[in-house]
mmCIF file of C-alpha atoms in Angstrom:
data_model
loop_
_atom_site.group_PDB
_atom_site.id
_atom_site.type_symbol
_atom_site.label_atom_id
_atom_site.label_comp_id
_atom_site.label_asym_id
_atom_site.label_seq_id
_atom_site.Cartn_x
_atom_site.Cartn_y
_atom_site.Cartn_z
ATOM 1 C CA UNK A 1243 21.667 11.294 -5.667
ATOM 2 C CA UNK A 1244 22.072 15.258 -6.267
ATOM 3 C CA UNK A 1245 20.042 17.258 -4.228
ATOM 4 C CA UNK A 1246 16.556 18.186 -5.765
ATOM 5 C CA UNK A 1247 15.820 21.813 -7.275
ATOM 6 C CA UNK A 1248 13.531 24.283 -5.799
ATOM 7 C CA UNK A 1249 9.774 22.942 -6.393
ATOM 8 C CA UNK A 1250 6.833 25.074 -6.668
ATOM 9 C CA UNK A 1251 4.545 22.255 -8.425
ATOM 10 C CA UNK A 1252 5.250 20.510 -12.095
ATOM 11 C CA UNK A 1253 4.937 23.504 -14.754
ATOM 12 C CA UNK A 1254 3.550 22.576 -18.365
ATOM 13 C CA UNK A 1255 7.251 22.363 -19.497
ATOM 14 C CA UNK A 1256 7.471 19.256 -17.670
ATOM 15 C CA UNK A 1257 4.717 17.951 -20.054
ATOM 16 C CA UNK A 1258 5.142 19.573 -23.315
ATOM 17 C CA UNK A 1259 8.888 20.327 -24.314
ATOM 18 C CA UNK A 1260 8.981 24.219 -25.467
ATOM 19 C CA UNK A 1261 10.889 24.347 -28.603
ATOM 20 C CA UNK A 1262 12.316 27.961 -28.327
ATOM 21 C CA UNK A 1263 14.730 26.657 -25.575
ATOM 22 C CA UNK A 1264 15.689 23.321 -27.522
ATOM 23 C CA UNK A 1265 14.246 19.878 -27.139
ATOM 24 C CA UNK A 1266 17.505 18.938 -24.706
ATOM 25 C CA UNK A 1267 17.349 21.947 -22.750
ATOM 26 C CA UNK A 1268 13.581 21.049 -22.136
ATOM 27 C CA UNK A 1269 14.166 17.446 -21.396
ATOM 28 C CA UNK A 1270 16.650 18.417 -18.914
ATOM 29 C CA UNK A 1271 14.507 20.836 -17.247
ATOM 30 C CA UNK A 1272 11.709 18.543 -17.187
ATOM 31 C CA UNK A 1273 13.568 16.163 -15.552
ATOM 32 C CA UNK A 1274 15.148 18.569 -12.866
ATOM 33 C CA UNK A 1275 11.552 19.369 -11.886
ATOM 34 C CA UNK A 1276 10.511 15.686 -11.758
ATOM 35 C CA UNK A 1277 13.449 14.737 -9.646
ATOM 36 C CA UNK A 1278 12.528 17.896 -7.321
ATOM 37 C CA UNK A 1279 8.866 16.411 -7.243
ATOM 38 C CA UNK A 1280 9.791 12.926 -6.226
ATOM 39 C CA UNK A 1281 11.796 13.979 -3.200
ATOM 40 C CA UNK A 1282 8.579 16.362 -2.161
ATOM 41 C CA UNK A 1283 6.163 13.395 -2.863
ATOM 42 C CA UNK A 1284 7.873 10.528 -0.513
ATOM 43 C CA UNK A 1285 7.936 12.755 2.433
ATOM 44 C CA UNK A 1286 4.388 13.626 1.933
ATOM 45 C CA UNK A 1287 3.174 9.815 1.983
ATOM 46 C CA UNK A 1288 1.411 8.535 5.056
ATOM 47 C CA UNK A 1289 3.536 6.455 7.638
ATOM 48 C CA UNK A 1290 2.135 3.199 6.246
ATOM 49 C CA UNK A 1291 2.633 3.914 2.696
ATOM 50 C CA UNK A 1292 6.619 5.212 3.399
ATOM 51 C CA UNK A 1293 7.125 1.996 5.041
ATOM 52 C CA UNK A 1294 5.549 -0.158 2.307
ATOM 53 C CA UNK A 1295 7.484 1.730 -0.214
ATOM 54 C CA UNK A 1296 10.712 2.944 1.371
ATOM 55 C CA UNK A 1297 12.820 3.822 -1.851
ATOM 56 C CA UNK A 1298 12.169 6.415 -4.424
ATOM 57 C CA UNK A 1299 14.441 8.061 -7.131
ATOM 58 C CA UNK A 1300 14.378 8.595 -10.832
ATOM 59 C CA UNK A 1301 15.174 6.300 -13.989
ATOM 60 C CA UNK A 1302 16.767 8.502 -16.354
ATOM 61 C CA UNK A 1303 17.019 5.770 -19.130
ATOM 62 C CA UNK A 1304 13.122 5.883 -19.016
ATOM 63 C CA UNK A 1305 12.605 9.576 -17.794
ATOM 64 C CA UNK A 1306 10.124 8.345 -15.048
ATOM 65 C CA UNK A 1307 10.384 8.913 -11.244
ATOM 66 C CA UNK A 1308 9.267 6.019 -8.722
ATOM 67 C CA UNK A 1309 8.681 4.744 -5.281
ATOM 68 C CA UNK A 1310 9.487 1.274 -4.850
ATOM 69 C CA UNK A 1311 9.005 -1.502 -2.021
ATOM 70 C CA UNK A 1312 12.550 -2.893 -3.248
ATOM 71 C CA UNK A 1313 16.071 -1.285 -3.880
ATOM 72 C CA UNK A 1314 15.847 -2.792 -7.217
ATOM 73 C CA UNK A 1315 12.387 -1.240 -8.094
ATOM 74 C CA UNK A 1316 11.202 -4.183 -10.367
ATOM 75 C CA UNK A 1317 11.875 -6.896 -7.784
ATOM 76 C CA UNK A 1318 8.588 -6.023 -5.988
ATOM 77 C CA UNK A 1319 5.493 -3.510 -6.282
ATOM 78 C CA UNK A 1320 6.642 0.153 -7.504
ATOM 79 C CA UNK A 1321 4.563 3.126 -8.652
ATOM 80 C CA UNK A 1322 6.015 5.023 -11.518
ATOM 81 C CA UNK A 1323 5.134 8.623 -12.257
ATOM 82 C CA UNK A 1324 5.016 9.524 -16.109
ATOM 83 C CA UNK A 1325 4.897 12.672 -17.601
ATOM 84 C CA UNK A 1326 3.508 13.069 -20.878
ATOM 85 C CA UNK A 1327 2.236 15.532 -23.271
ATOM 86 C CA UNK A 1328 -1.246 15.864 -21.952
ATOM 87 C CA UNK A 1329 -1.395 13.454 -18.946
ATOM 88 C CA UNK A 1330 0.461 12.579 -15.616
ATOM 89 C CA UNK A 1331 0.315 8.989 -15.208
ATOM 90 C CA UNK A 1332 0.975 7.236 -11.710
ATOM 91 C CA UNK A 1333 0.973 3.755 -12.438
ATOM 92 C CA UNK A 1334 1.042 0.768 -9.780
ATOM 93 C CA UNK A 1335 3.210 -1.939 -11.398
ATOM 94 C CA UNK A 1336 4.379 -5.540 -10.553
ATOM 95 C CA UNK A 1337 6.308 -7.383 -13.154
ATOM 96 C CA UNK A 1338 8.469 -9.944 -10.887
ATOM 97 C CA UNK A 1339 6.880 -13.355 -11.603
ATOM 98 C CA UNK A 1340 6.696 -14.340 -7.877
ATOM 99 C CA UNK A 1341 5.430 -11.436 -6.648
ATOM 100 C CA UNK A 1342 2.565 -11.429 -9.655
ATOM 101 C CA UNK A 1343 1.913 -15.127 -8.601
ATOM 102 C CA UNK A 1344 1.423 -14.428 -4.991
ATOM 103 C CA UNK A 1345 -1.175 -11.079 -5.686
ATOM 104 C CA UNK A 1346 -3.055 -12.931 -8.419
ATOM 105 C CA UNK A 1347 -3.271 -16.450 -6.322
ATOM 106 C CA UNK A 1348 -4.616 -14.417 -3.363
ATOM 107 C CA UNK A 1349 -7.093 -12.310 -5.555
ATOM 108 C CA UNK A 1350 -8.529 -15.687 -6.852
ATOM 109 C CA UNK A 1351 -9.043 -16.726 -3.160
ATOM 110 C CA UNK A 1352 -10.712 -13.747 -2.605
ATOM 111 C CA UNK A 1353 -12.467 -12.587 -5.830
ATOM 112 C CA UNK A 1354 -15.091 -10.594 -4.479
ATOM 113 C CA UNK A 1355 -12.506 -8.523 -1.783
ATOM 114 C CA UNK A 1356 -10.302 -8.413 -5.227
ATOM 115 C CA UNK A 1357 -13.243 -6.855 -7.410
ATOM 116 C CA UNK A 1358 -13.941 -4.478 -4.560
ATOM 117 C CA UNK A 1359 -10.624 -3.186 -3.979
ATOM 118 C CA UNK A 1360 -10.351 -2.302 -7.927
ATOM 119 C CA UNK A 1361 -13.719 -0.630 -8.361
ATOM 120 C CA UNK A 1362 -13.302 1.227 -4.890
ATOM 121 C CA UNK A 1363 -10.564 3.075 -6.456
ATOM 122 C CA UNK A 1364 -13.106 5.074 -8.412
ATOM 123 C CA UNK A 1365 -12.776 7.093 -11.944
ATOM 124 C CA UNK A 1366 -9.737 7.832 -13.639
ATOM 125 C CA UNK A 1367 -8.683 4.737 -12.720
ATOM 126 C CA UNK A 1368 -7.692 1.662 -15.123
ATOM 127 C CA UNK A 1369 -6.513 -1.943 -14.682
ATOM 128 C CA UNK A 1370 -4.197 -3.705 -17.440
ATOM 129 C CA UNK A 1371 -3.300 -7.100 -17.314
ATOM 130 C CA UNK A 1372 -0.902 -7.968 -19.983
ATOM 131 C CA UNK A 1373 0.500 -11.312 -21.396
ATOM 132 C CA UNK A 1374 4.195 -11.070 -22.018
ATOM 133 C CA UNK A 1375 6.335 -14.225 -23.778
ATOM 134 C CA UNK A 1376 9.699 -15.028 -22.132
ATOM 135 C CA UNK A 1377 12.453 -15.781 -24.467
ATOM 136 C CA UNK A 1378 13.896 -19.242 -23.024
ATOM 137 C CA UNK A 1379 17.514 -18.598 -23.884
ATOM 138 C CA UNK A 1380 17.993 -14.752 -22.760
ATOM 139 C CA UNK A 1381 15.023 -14.647 -20.270
ATOM 140 C CA UNK A 1382 13.976 -11.548 -21.822
ATOM 141 C CA UNK A 1383 10.242 -10.483 -22.306
ATOM 142 C CA UNK A 1384 8.425 -9.397 -25.220
ATOM 143 C CA UNK A 1385 4.661 -8.504 -25.405
ATOM 144 C CA UNK A 1386 2.305 -10.950 -26.809
ATOM 145 C CA UNK A 1387 -1.067 -9.984 -25.974
ATOM 146 C CA UNK A 1388 -3.467 -7.912 -23.478
ATOM 147 C CA UNK A 1389 -5.474 -9.874 -21.485
ATOM 148 C CA UNK A 1390 -7.483 -7.008 -19.874
ATOM 149 C CA UNK A 1391 -7.009 -3.408 -20.414
ATOM 150 C CA UNK A 1392 -9.754 -0.776 -19.179
ATOM 151 C CA UNK A 1393 -11.248 1.195 -16.425
ATOM 152 C CA UNK A 1394 -11.869 -0.398 -12.956
ATOM 153 C CA UNK A 1395 -15.273 0.872 -12.950
ATOM 154 C CA UNK A 1396 -16.427 -1.172 -16.214
ATOM 155 C CA UNK A 1397 -14.725 -4.226 -14.838
ATOM 156 C CA UNK A 1398 -17.622 -6.369 -13.830
ATOM 157 C CA UNK A 1399 -17.107 -9.342 -11.240
ATOM 158 C CA UNK A 1400 -17.479 -12.295 -13.523
ATOM 159 C CA UNK A 1401 -15.045 -10.528 -15.980
ATOM 160 C CA UNK A 1402 -12.603 -9.811 -12.987
ATOM 161 C CA UNK A 1403 -12.670 -13.314 -11.958
ATOM 162 C CA UNK A 1404 -12.514 -14.455 -15.320
ATOM 163 C CA UNK A 1405 -9.352 -12.616 -16.435
ATOM 164 C CA UNK A 1406 -7.688 -12.731 -13.089
ATOM 165 C CA UNK A 1407 -7.805 -16.839 -13.126
ATOM 166 C CA UNK A 1408 -6.237 -16.658 -16.991
ATOM 167 C CA UNK A 1409 -3.498 -14.222 -15.993
ATOM 168 C CA UNK A 1410 -2.657 -16.516 -12.772
ATOM 169 C CA UNK A 1411 -2.528 -19.826 -14.837
ATOM 170 C CA UNK A 1412 -0.618 -17.989 -17.426
ATOM 171 C CA UNK A 1413 1.891 -16.578 -15.103
ATOM 172 C CA UNK A 1414 2.623 -20.241 -13.799
ATOM 173 C CA UNK A 1415 3.873 -21.340 -17.021
ATOM 174 C CA UNK A 1416 7.704 -20.840 -17.627
ATOM 175 C CA UNK A 1417 7.003 -19.327 -21.358
ATOM 176 C CA UNK A 1418 4.808 -16.228 -20.031
ATOM 177 C CA UNK A 1419 4.455 -13.761 -17.332
ATOM 178 C CA UNK A 1420 1.574 -11.348 -16.802
ATOM 179 C CA UNK A 1421 2.513 -8.018 -15.741
ATOM 180 C CA UNK A 1422 -0.209 -6.137 -13.351
ATOM 181 C CA UNK A 1423 -0.449 -2.145 -14.094
ATOM 182 C CA UNK A 1424 -3.193 -0.340 -12.306
ATOM 183 C CA UNK A 1425 -2.992 3.358 -13.200
ATOM 184 C CA UNK A 1426 -4.276 6.859 -12.523
ATOM 185 C CA UNK A 1427 -4.243 9.615 -15.001
ATOM 186 C CA UNK A 1428 -4.581 13.306 -14.426
ATOM 187 C CA UNK A 1429 -4.786 15.993 -17.324
ATOM 188 C CA UNK A 1430 -1.579 17.654 -17.173
ATOM 189 C CA UNK A 1431 -3.132 21.148 -17.173
ATOM 190 C CA UNK A 1432 -4.761 20.022 -14.082
ATOM 191 C CA UNK A 1433 -1.514 18.578 -12.538
ATOM 192 C CA UNK A 1434 0.384 21.624 -13.227
ATOM 193 C CA UNK A 1435 -2.506 23.865 -11.830
ATOM 194 C CA UNK A 1436 -2.592 22.041 -8.289
ATOM 195 C CA UNK A 1437 1.086 23.416 -7.791
ATOM 196 C CA UNK A 1438 2.657 21.837 -4.650
ATOM 197 C CA UNK A 1439 -0.861 20.260 -3.383
ATOM 198 C CA UNK A 1440 -0.094 17.897 -6.444
ATOM 199 C CA UNK A 1441 2.306 15.834 -3.734
ATOM 200 C CA UNK A 1442 -0.822 15.844 -0.991
ATOM 201 C CA UNK A 1443 -3.146 14.612 -3.787
ATOM 202 C CA UNK A 1444 -1.058 11.941 -5.271
ATOM 203 C CA UNK A 1445 -0.179 11.030 -1.486
ATOM 204 C CA UNK A 1446 -3.910 10.637 -0.578
ATOM 205 C CA UNK A 1447 -4.423 8.554 -3.507
ATOM 206 C CA UNK A 1448 -1.558 6.031 -2.977
ATOM 207 C CA UNK A 1449 -3.323 5.150 0.460
ATOM 208 C CA UNK A 1450 -6.087 3.892 -1.486
ATOM 209 C CA UNK A 1451 -4.106 1.374 -3.213
ATOM 210 C CA UNK A 1452 -2.785 -0.180 0.408
ATOM 211 C CA UNK A 1453 -5.268 -2.991 0.145
ATOM 212 C CA UNK A 1454 -4.204 -3.964 -3.143
ATOM 213 C CA UNK A 1455 -0.688 -3.719 -2.578
ATOM 214 C CA UNK A 1456 -1.159 -6.045 0.823
ATOM 215 C CA UNK A 1457 -2.391 -8.577 -1.731
ATOM 216 C CA UNK A 1458 1.022 -8.925 -3.469
ATOM 217 C CA UNK A 1459 3.119 -8.158 -0.444
ATOM 218 C CA UNK A 1460 1.392 -9.809 2.690
ATOM 219 C CA UNK A 1461 -0.528 -12.668 1.202
ATOM 220 C CA UNK A 1462 0.298 -16.405 2.512
ATOM 221 C CA UNK A 1463 0.029 -18.190 -1.258
ATOM 222 C CA UNK A 1464 2.429 -20.881 -1.633
ATOM 223 C CA UNK A 1465 3.231 -23.085 -4.558
ATOM 224 C CA UNK A 1466 2.928 -26.990 -4.484
ATOM 225 C CA UNK A 1467 6.711 -27.296 -4.487
ATOM 226 C CA UNK A 1468 6.684 -24.679 -1.345
ATOM 227 C CA UNK A 1469 4.474 -26.703 0.314
ATOM 228 C CA UNK A 1470 6.147 -29.905 -0.163
ATOM 229 C CA UNK A 1471 9.188 -28.244 1.385
ATOM 230 C CA UNK A 1472 7.269 -27.214 4.296
ATOM 231 C CA UNK A 1473 5.653 -30.811 4.971
ATOM 232 C CA UNK A 1474 9.429 -31.851 4.845
ATOM 233 C CA UNK A 1475 10.390 -29.627 7.298
ATOM 234 C CA UNK A 1476 7.765 -30.567 9.609
ATOM 235 C CA UNK A 1477 8.288 -34.185 9.657
ATOM 236 C CA UNK A 1478 11.967 -33.239 10.577
ATOM 237 C CA UNK A 1479 10.954 -31.458 13.416
ATOM 238 C CA UNK A 1480 8.353 -34.082 14.881
ATOM 239 C CA UNK A 1481 11.375 -36.362 14.508
ATOM 240 C CA UNK A 1482 13.660 -34.520 16.541
ATOM 241 C CA UNK A 1483 13.515 -34.418 20.432
ATOM 242 C CA UNK A 1484 11.254 -31.858 21.990
ATOM 243 C CA UNK A 1485 13.178 -28.652 22.759
ATOM 244 C CA UNK A 1486 12.218 -26.381 25.641
ATOM 245 C CA UNK A 1487 9.909 -23.631 24.743
ATOM 246 C CA UNK A 1488 11.331 -20.304 24.055
ATOM 247 C CA UNK A 1489 10.064 -17.516 26.380
ATOM 248 C CA UNK A 1490 7.623 -15.271 24.829
ATOM 249 C CA UNK A 1491 9.463 -11.897 23.153
ATOM 250 C CA UNK A 1492 7.894 -8.474 24.369
ATOM 251 C CA UNK A 1493 6.351 -7.908 20.882
ATOM 252 C CA UNK A 1494 4.010 -10.640 21.505
ATOM 253 C CA UNK A 1495 2.692 -9.195 24.866
ATOM 254 C CA UNK A 1496 2.927 -5.369 23.774
ATOM 255 C CA UNK A 1497 3.887 -2.847 20.878
ATOM 256 C CA UNK A 1498 4.356 0.823 20.623
ATOM 257 C CA UNK A 1499 3.266 2.728 17.212
ATOM 258 C CA UNK A 1500 3.350 6.309 16.373
ATOM 259 C CA UNK A 1501 -0.077 6.942 14.269
ATOM 260 C CA UNK A 1502 -0.510 10.121 12.511
ATOM 261 C CA UNK A 1503 -3.823 12.039 12.894
ATOM 262 C CA UNK A 1504 -5.829 13.930 10.657
ATOM 263 C CA UNK A 1505 -8.347 16.386 11.139
ATOM 264 C CA UNK A 1506 -11.426 13.622 10.723
ATOM 265 C CA UNK A 1507 -9.551 11.395 13.081
ATOM 266 C CA UNK A 1508 -9.626 14.049 15.901
ATOM 267 C CA UNK A 1509 -13.259 15.296 15.349
ATOM 268 C CA UNK A 1510 -14.593 11.777 15.371
ATOM 269 C CA UNK A 1511 -12.393 10.405 17.995
ATOM 270 C CA UNK A 1512 -10.532 7.317 16.481
ATOM 271 C CA UNK A 1513 -6.922 6.419 15.786
ATOM 272 C CA UNK A 1514 -5.803 4.481 12.686
ATOM 273 C CA UNK A 1515 -3.357 1.443 13.284
ATOM 274 C CA UNK A 1516 -2.600 -1.165 10.532
ATOM 275 C CA UNK A 1517 -3.910 -4.414 9.195
ATOM 276 C CA UNK A 1518 -0.495 -5.629 10.930
ATOM 277 C CA UNK A 1519 -1.905 -4.815 14.446
ATOM 278 C CA UNK A 1520 -5.489 -6.343 14.270
ATOM 279 C CA UNK A 1521 -4.146 -10.110 15.237
ATOM 280 C CA UNK A 1522 -2.950 -8.584 18.762
ATOM 281 C CA UNK A 1523 -6.418 -7.482 19.435
ATOM 282 C CA UNK A 1524 -8.514 -10.493 17.974
ATOM 283 C CA UNK A 1525 -10.073 -12.783 20.397
ATOM 284 C CA UNK A 1526 -10.686 -15.117 17.042
ATOM 285 C CA UNK A 1527 -10.725 -15.302 13.291
ATOM 286 C CA UNK A 1528 -14.370 -13.794 13.121
ATOM 287 C CA UNK A 1529 -13.973 -11.213 15.732
ATOM 288 C CA UNK A 1530 -14.763 -7.666 14.868
ATOM 289 C CA UNK A 1531 -14.331 -5.661 17.892
ATOM 290 C CA UNK A 1532 -12.354 -5.897 21.032
ATOM 291 C CA UNK A 1533 -13.070 -3.595 24.262
ATOM 292 C CA UNK A 1534 -9.782 -1.976 25.627
ATOM 293 C CA UNK A 1535 -8.776 0.218 28.628
ATOM 294 C CA UNK A 1536 -7.547 3.244 27.512
ATOM 295 C CA UNK A 1537 -4.808 5.324 29.705
ATOM 296 C CA UNK A 1538 -4.195 8.965 29.229
ATOM 297 C CA UNK A 1539 -2.489 11.799 31.594
ATOM 298 C CA UNK A 1540 -3.024 9.228 34.205
ATOM 299 C CA UNK A 1541 -6.770 8.660 33.681
ATOM 300 C CA UNK A 1542 -8.447 5.531 32.460
ATOM 301 C CA UNK A 1543 -11.442 4.760 30.242
ATOM 302 C CA UNK A 1544 -13.302 1.312 30.110
ATOM 303 C CA UNK A 1545 -15.463 2.700 27.117
ATOM 304 C CA UNK A 1546 -13.045 2.533 24.275
ATOM 305 C CA UNK A 1547 -12.897 -0.423 21.878
ATOM 306 C CA UNK A 1548 -10.546 -1.241 18.872
ATOM 307 C CA UNK A 1549 -12.627 -2.037 15.725
ATOM 308 C CA UNK A 1550 -11.405 -4.145 12.736
ATOM 309 C CA UNK A 1551 -12.144 -2.612 9.534
ATOM 310 C CA UNK A 1552 -12.970 -3.975 6.421
ATOM 311 C CA UNK A 1553 -11.481 -4.694 3.327
ATOM 312 C CA UNK A 1554 -8.048 -4.249 4.459
ATOM 313 C CA UNK A 1555 -8.660 -5.668 8.101
ATOM 314 C CA UNK A 1556 -7.076 -2.356 9.532
ATOM 315 C CA UNK A 1557 -7.138 -1.974 13.463
ATOM 316 C CA UNK A 1558 -8.920 1.413 14.700
ATOM 317 C CA UNK A 1559 -9.062 2.198 18.025
ATOM 318 C CA UNK A 1560 -12.519 4.347 18.936
ATOM 319 C CA UNK A 1561 -12.115 6.336 21.684
ATOM 320 C CA UNK A 1562 -14.416 6.902 24.412
ATOM 321 C CA UNK A 1563 -15.950 10.472 25.350
ATOM 322 C CA UNK A 1564 -13.419 11.438 27.907
ATOM 323 C CA UNK A 1565 -10.208 10.319 25.747
ATOM 324 C CA UNK A 1566 -12.015 11.723 22.846
ATOM 325 C CA UNK A 1567 -12.298 15.146 24.599
ATOM 326 C CA UNK A 1568 -8.702 15.018 25.779
ATOM 327 C CA UNK A 1569 -7.449 14.084 22.344
ATOM 328 C CA UNK A 1570 -9.392 17.170 20.799
ATOM 329 C CA UNK A 1571 -7.731 19.437 23.406
ATOM 330 C CA UNK A 1572 -4.062 18.310 23.212
ATOM 331 C CA UNK A 1573 -3.409 17.345 19.450
ATOM 332 C CA UNK A 1574 -3.661 19.367 16.212
ATOM 333 C CA UNK A 1575 -4.294 18.055 12.456
ATOM 334 C CA UNK A 1576 -1.288 16.496 10.877
ATOM 335 C CA UNK A 1577 0.354 15.559 14.509
ATOM 336 C CA UNK A 1578 1.179 12.335 15.641
ATOM 337 C CA UNK A 1579 0.328 10.241 18.881
ATOM 338 C CA UNK A 1580 2.040 7.408 20.456
ATOM 339 C CA UNK A 1581 0.122 4.380 20.925
ATOM 340 C CA UNK A 1582 1.302 1.879 23.392
ATOM 341 C CA UNK A 1583 -0.648 -1.475 23.878
ATOM 342 C CA UNK A 1584 -0.161 -4.317 26.186
ATOM 343 C CA UNK A 1585 -1.759 -7.219 27.223
ATOM 344 C CA UNK A 1586 -1.916 -8.577 30.748
ATOM 345 C CA UNK A 1587 -1.633 -12.042 32.105
ATOM 346 C CA UNK A 1588 -5.543 -12.496 32.251
ATOM 347 C CA UNK A 1589 -5.485 -11.174 28.512
ATOM 348 C CA UNK A 1590 -6.854 -7.771 29.095
ATOM 349 C CA UNK A 1591 -5.515 -5.099 26.793
ATOM 350 C CA UNK A 1592 -4.666 -1.619 28.104
ATOM 351 C CA UNK A 1593 -3.701 1.150 25.512
ATOM 352 C CA UNK A 1594 -1.651 4.053 26.808
ATOM 353 C CA UNK A 1595 -1.963 7.327 24.719
ATOM 354 C CA UNK A 1596 0.705 9.890 24.776
ATOM 355 C CA UNK A 1597 2.402 12.745 22.986
ATOM 356 C CA UNK A 1598 5.630 11.371 21.506
ATOM 357 C CA UNK A 1599 7.420 14.785 21.397
#
């Protein structure tokens, strides 16, 4: 990909072509600014969002920019940015049948959480569940009808459950596929007025999508066919002679993570980990907190804990008074901190905090 140009924001010509320069020149200028913008946006994402959306670029055929979970964007969840004459739309899209199935089945199992995730996005967000007809010969798709299209704030829990179930059922049929689109729209004048702050604003909005993203990427939904295969594999294992147990890998006893610090984190004295880290601390499926020993600059504190946060089960280190004071004195907003967690033989957990530099 060619190197992006200088970006000061997304100016109005990105959204409305200027006739005096000619339509082709206007489009080329708009595309160059969008390409520069996606190069500005991706590094501005949180560490967690960058890990979930490692790929980014421009699709010149559709004149859109995107961040994606897979190299081929439509094979997994992706977020497209569409610059229209009056609106900049950020659209979270799931169009692959298997990924749609995983997410909608997980949403069916946890309807209250799914509804809460959607409404928690707030105003200016909408959801679109679409029903497409699949051509038996070519495999191509054509629009058939909308299952639901509207603001997330107008979606009541009963309707949410009904349309989700319908979309999941149709998506299981070979002749149908039900893409999921969740969109955030910003008036173009407002987007243009934000200048380079627009990248920071959208990065924060993308973080709000993480709980929804995890339904489509980290849920354990399986089909009947997959369950039969798993059962067959289990029988094979039972019939085989017992093998010696493999030694536990270091990752089961410890992990190291570089966390980003925001002003609120330092002021309140906490460090955010990720949902993937919580099982390391959990005593049981119902546990909500875990007392830990925090080590910092050779000192220790036994008044710290790791909390399990809802709705996405994110792990958060809540510091005691002494390490909190140390954090305030030694770290600045937007810096990073290294977290090394280890489990002793008697199952006690120790967290060592340090500057990663």
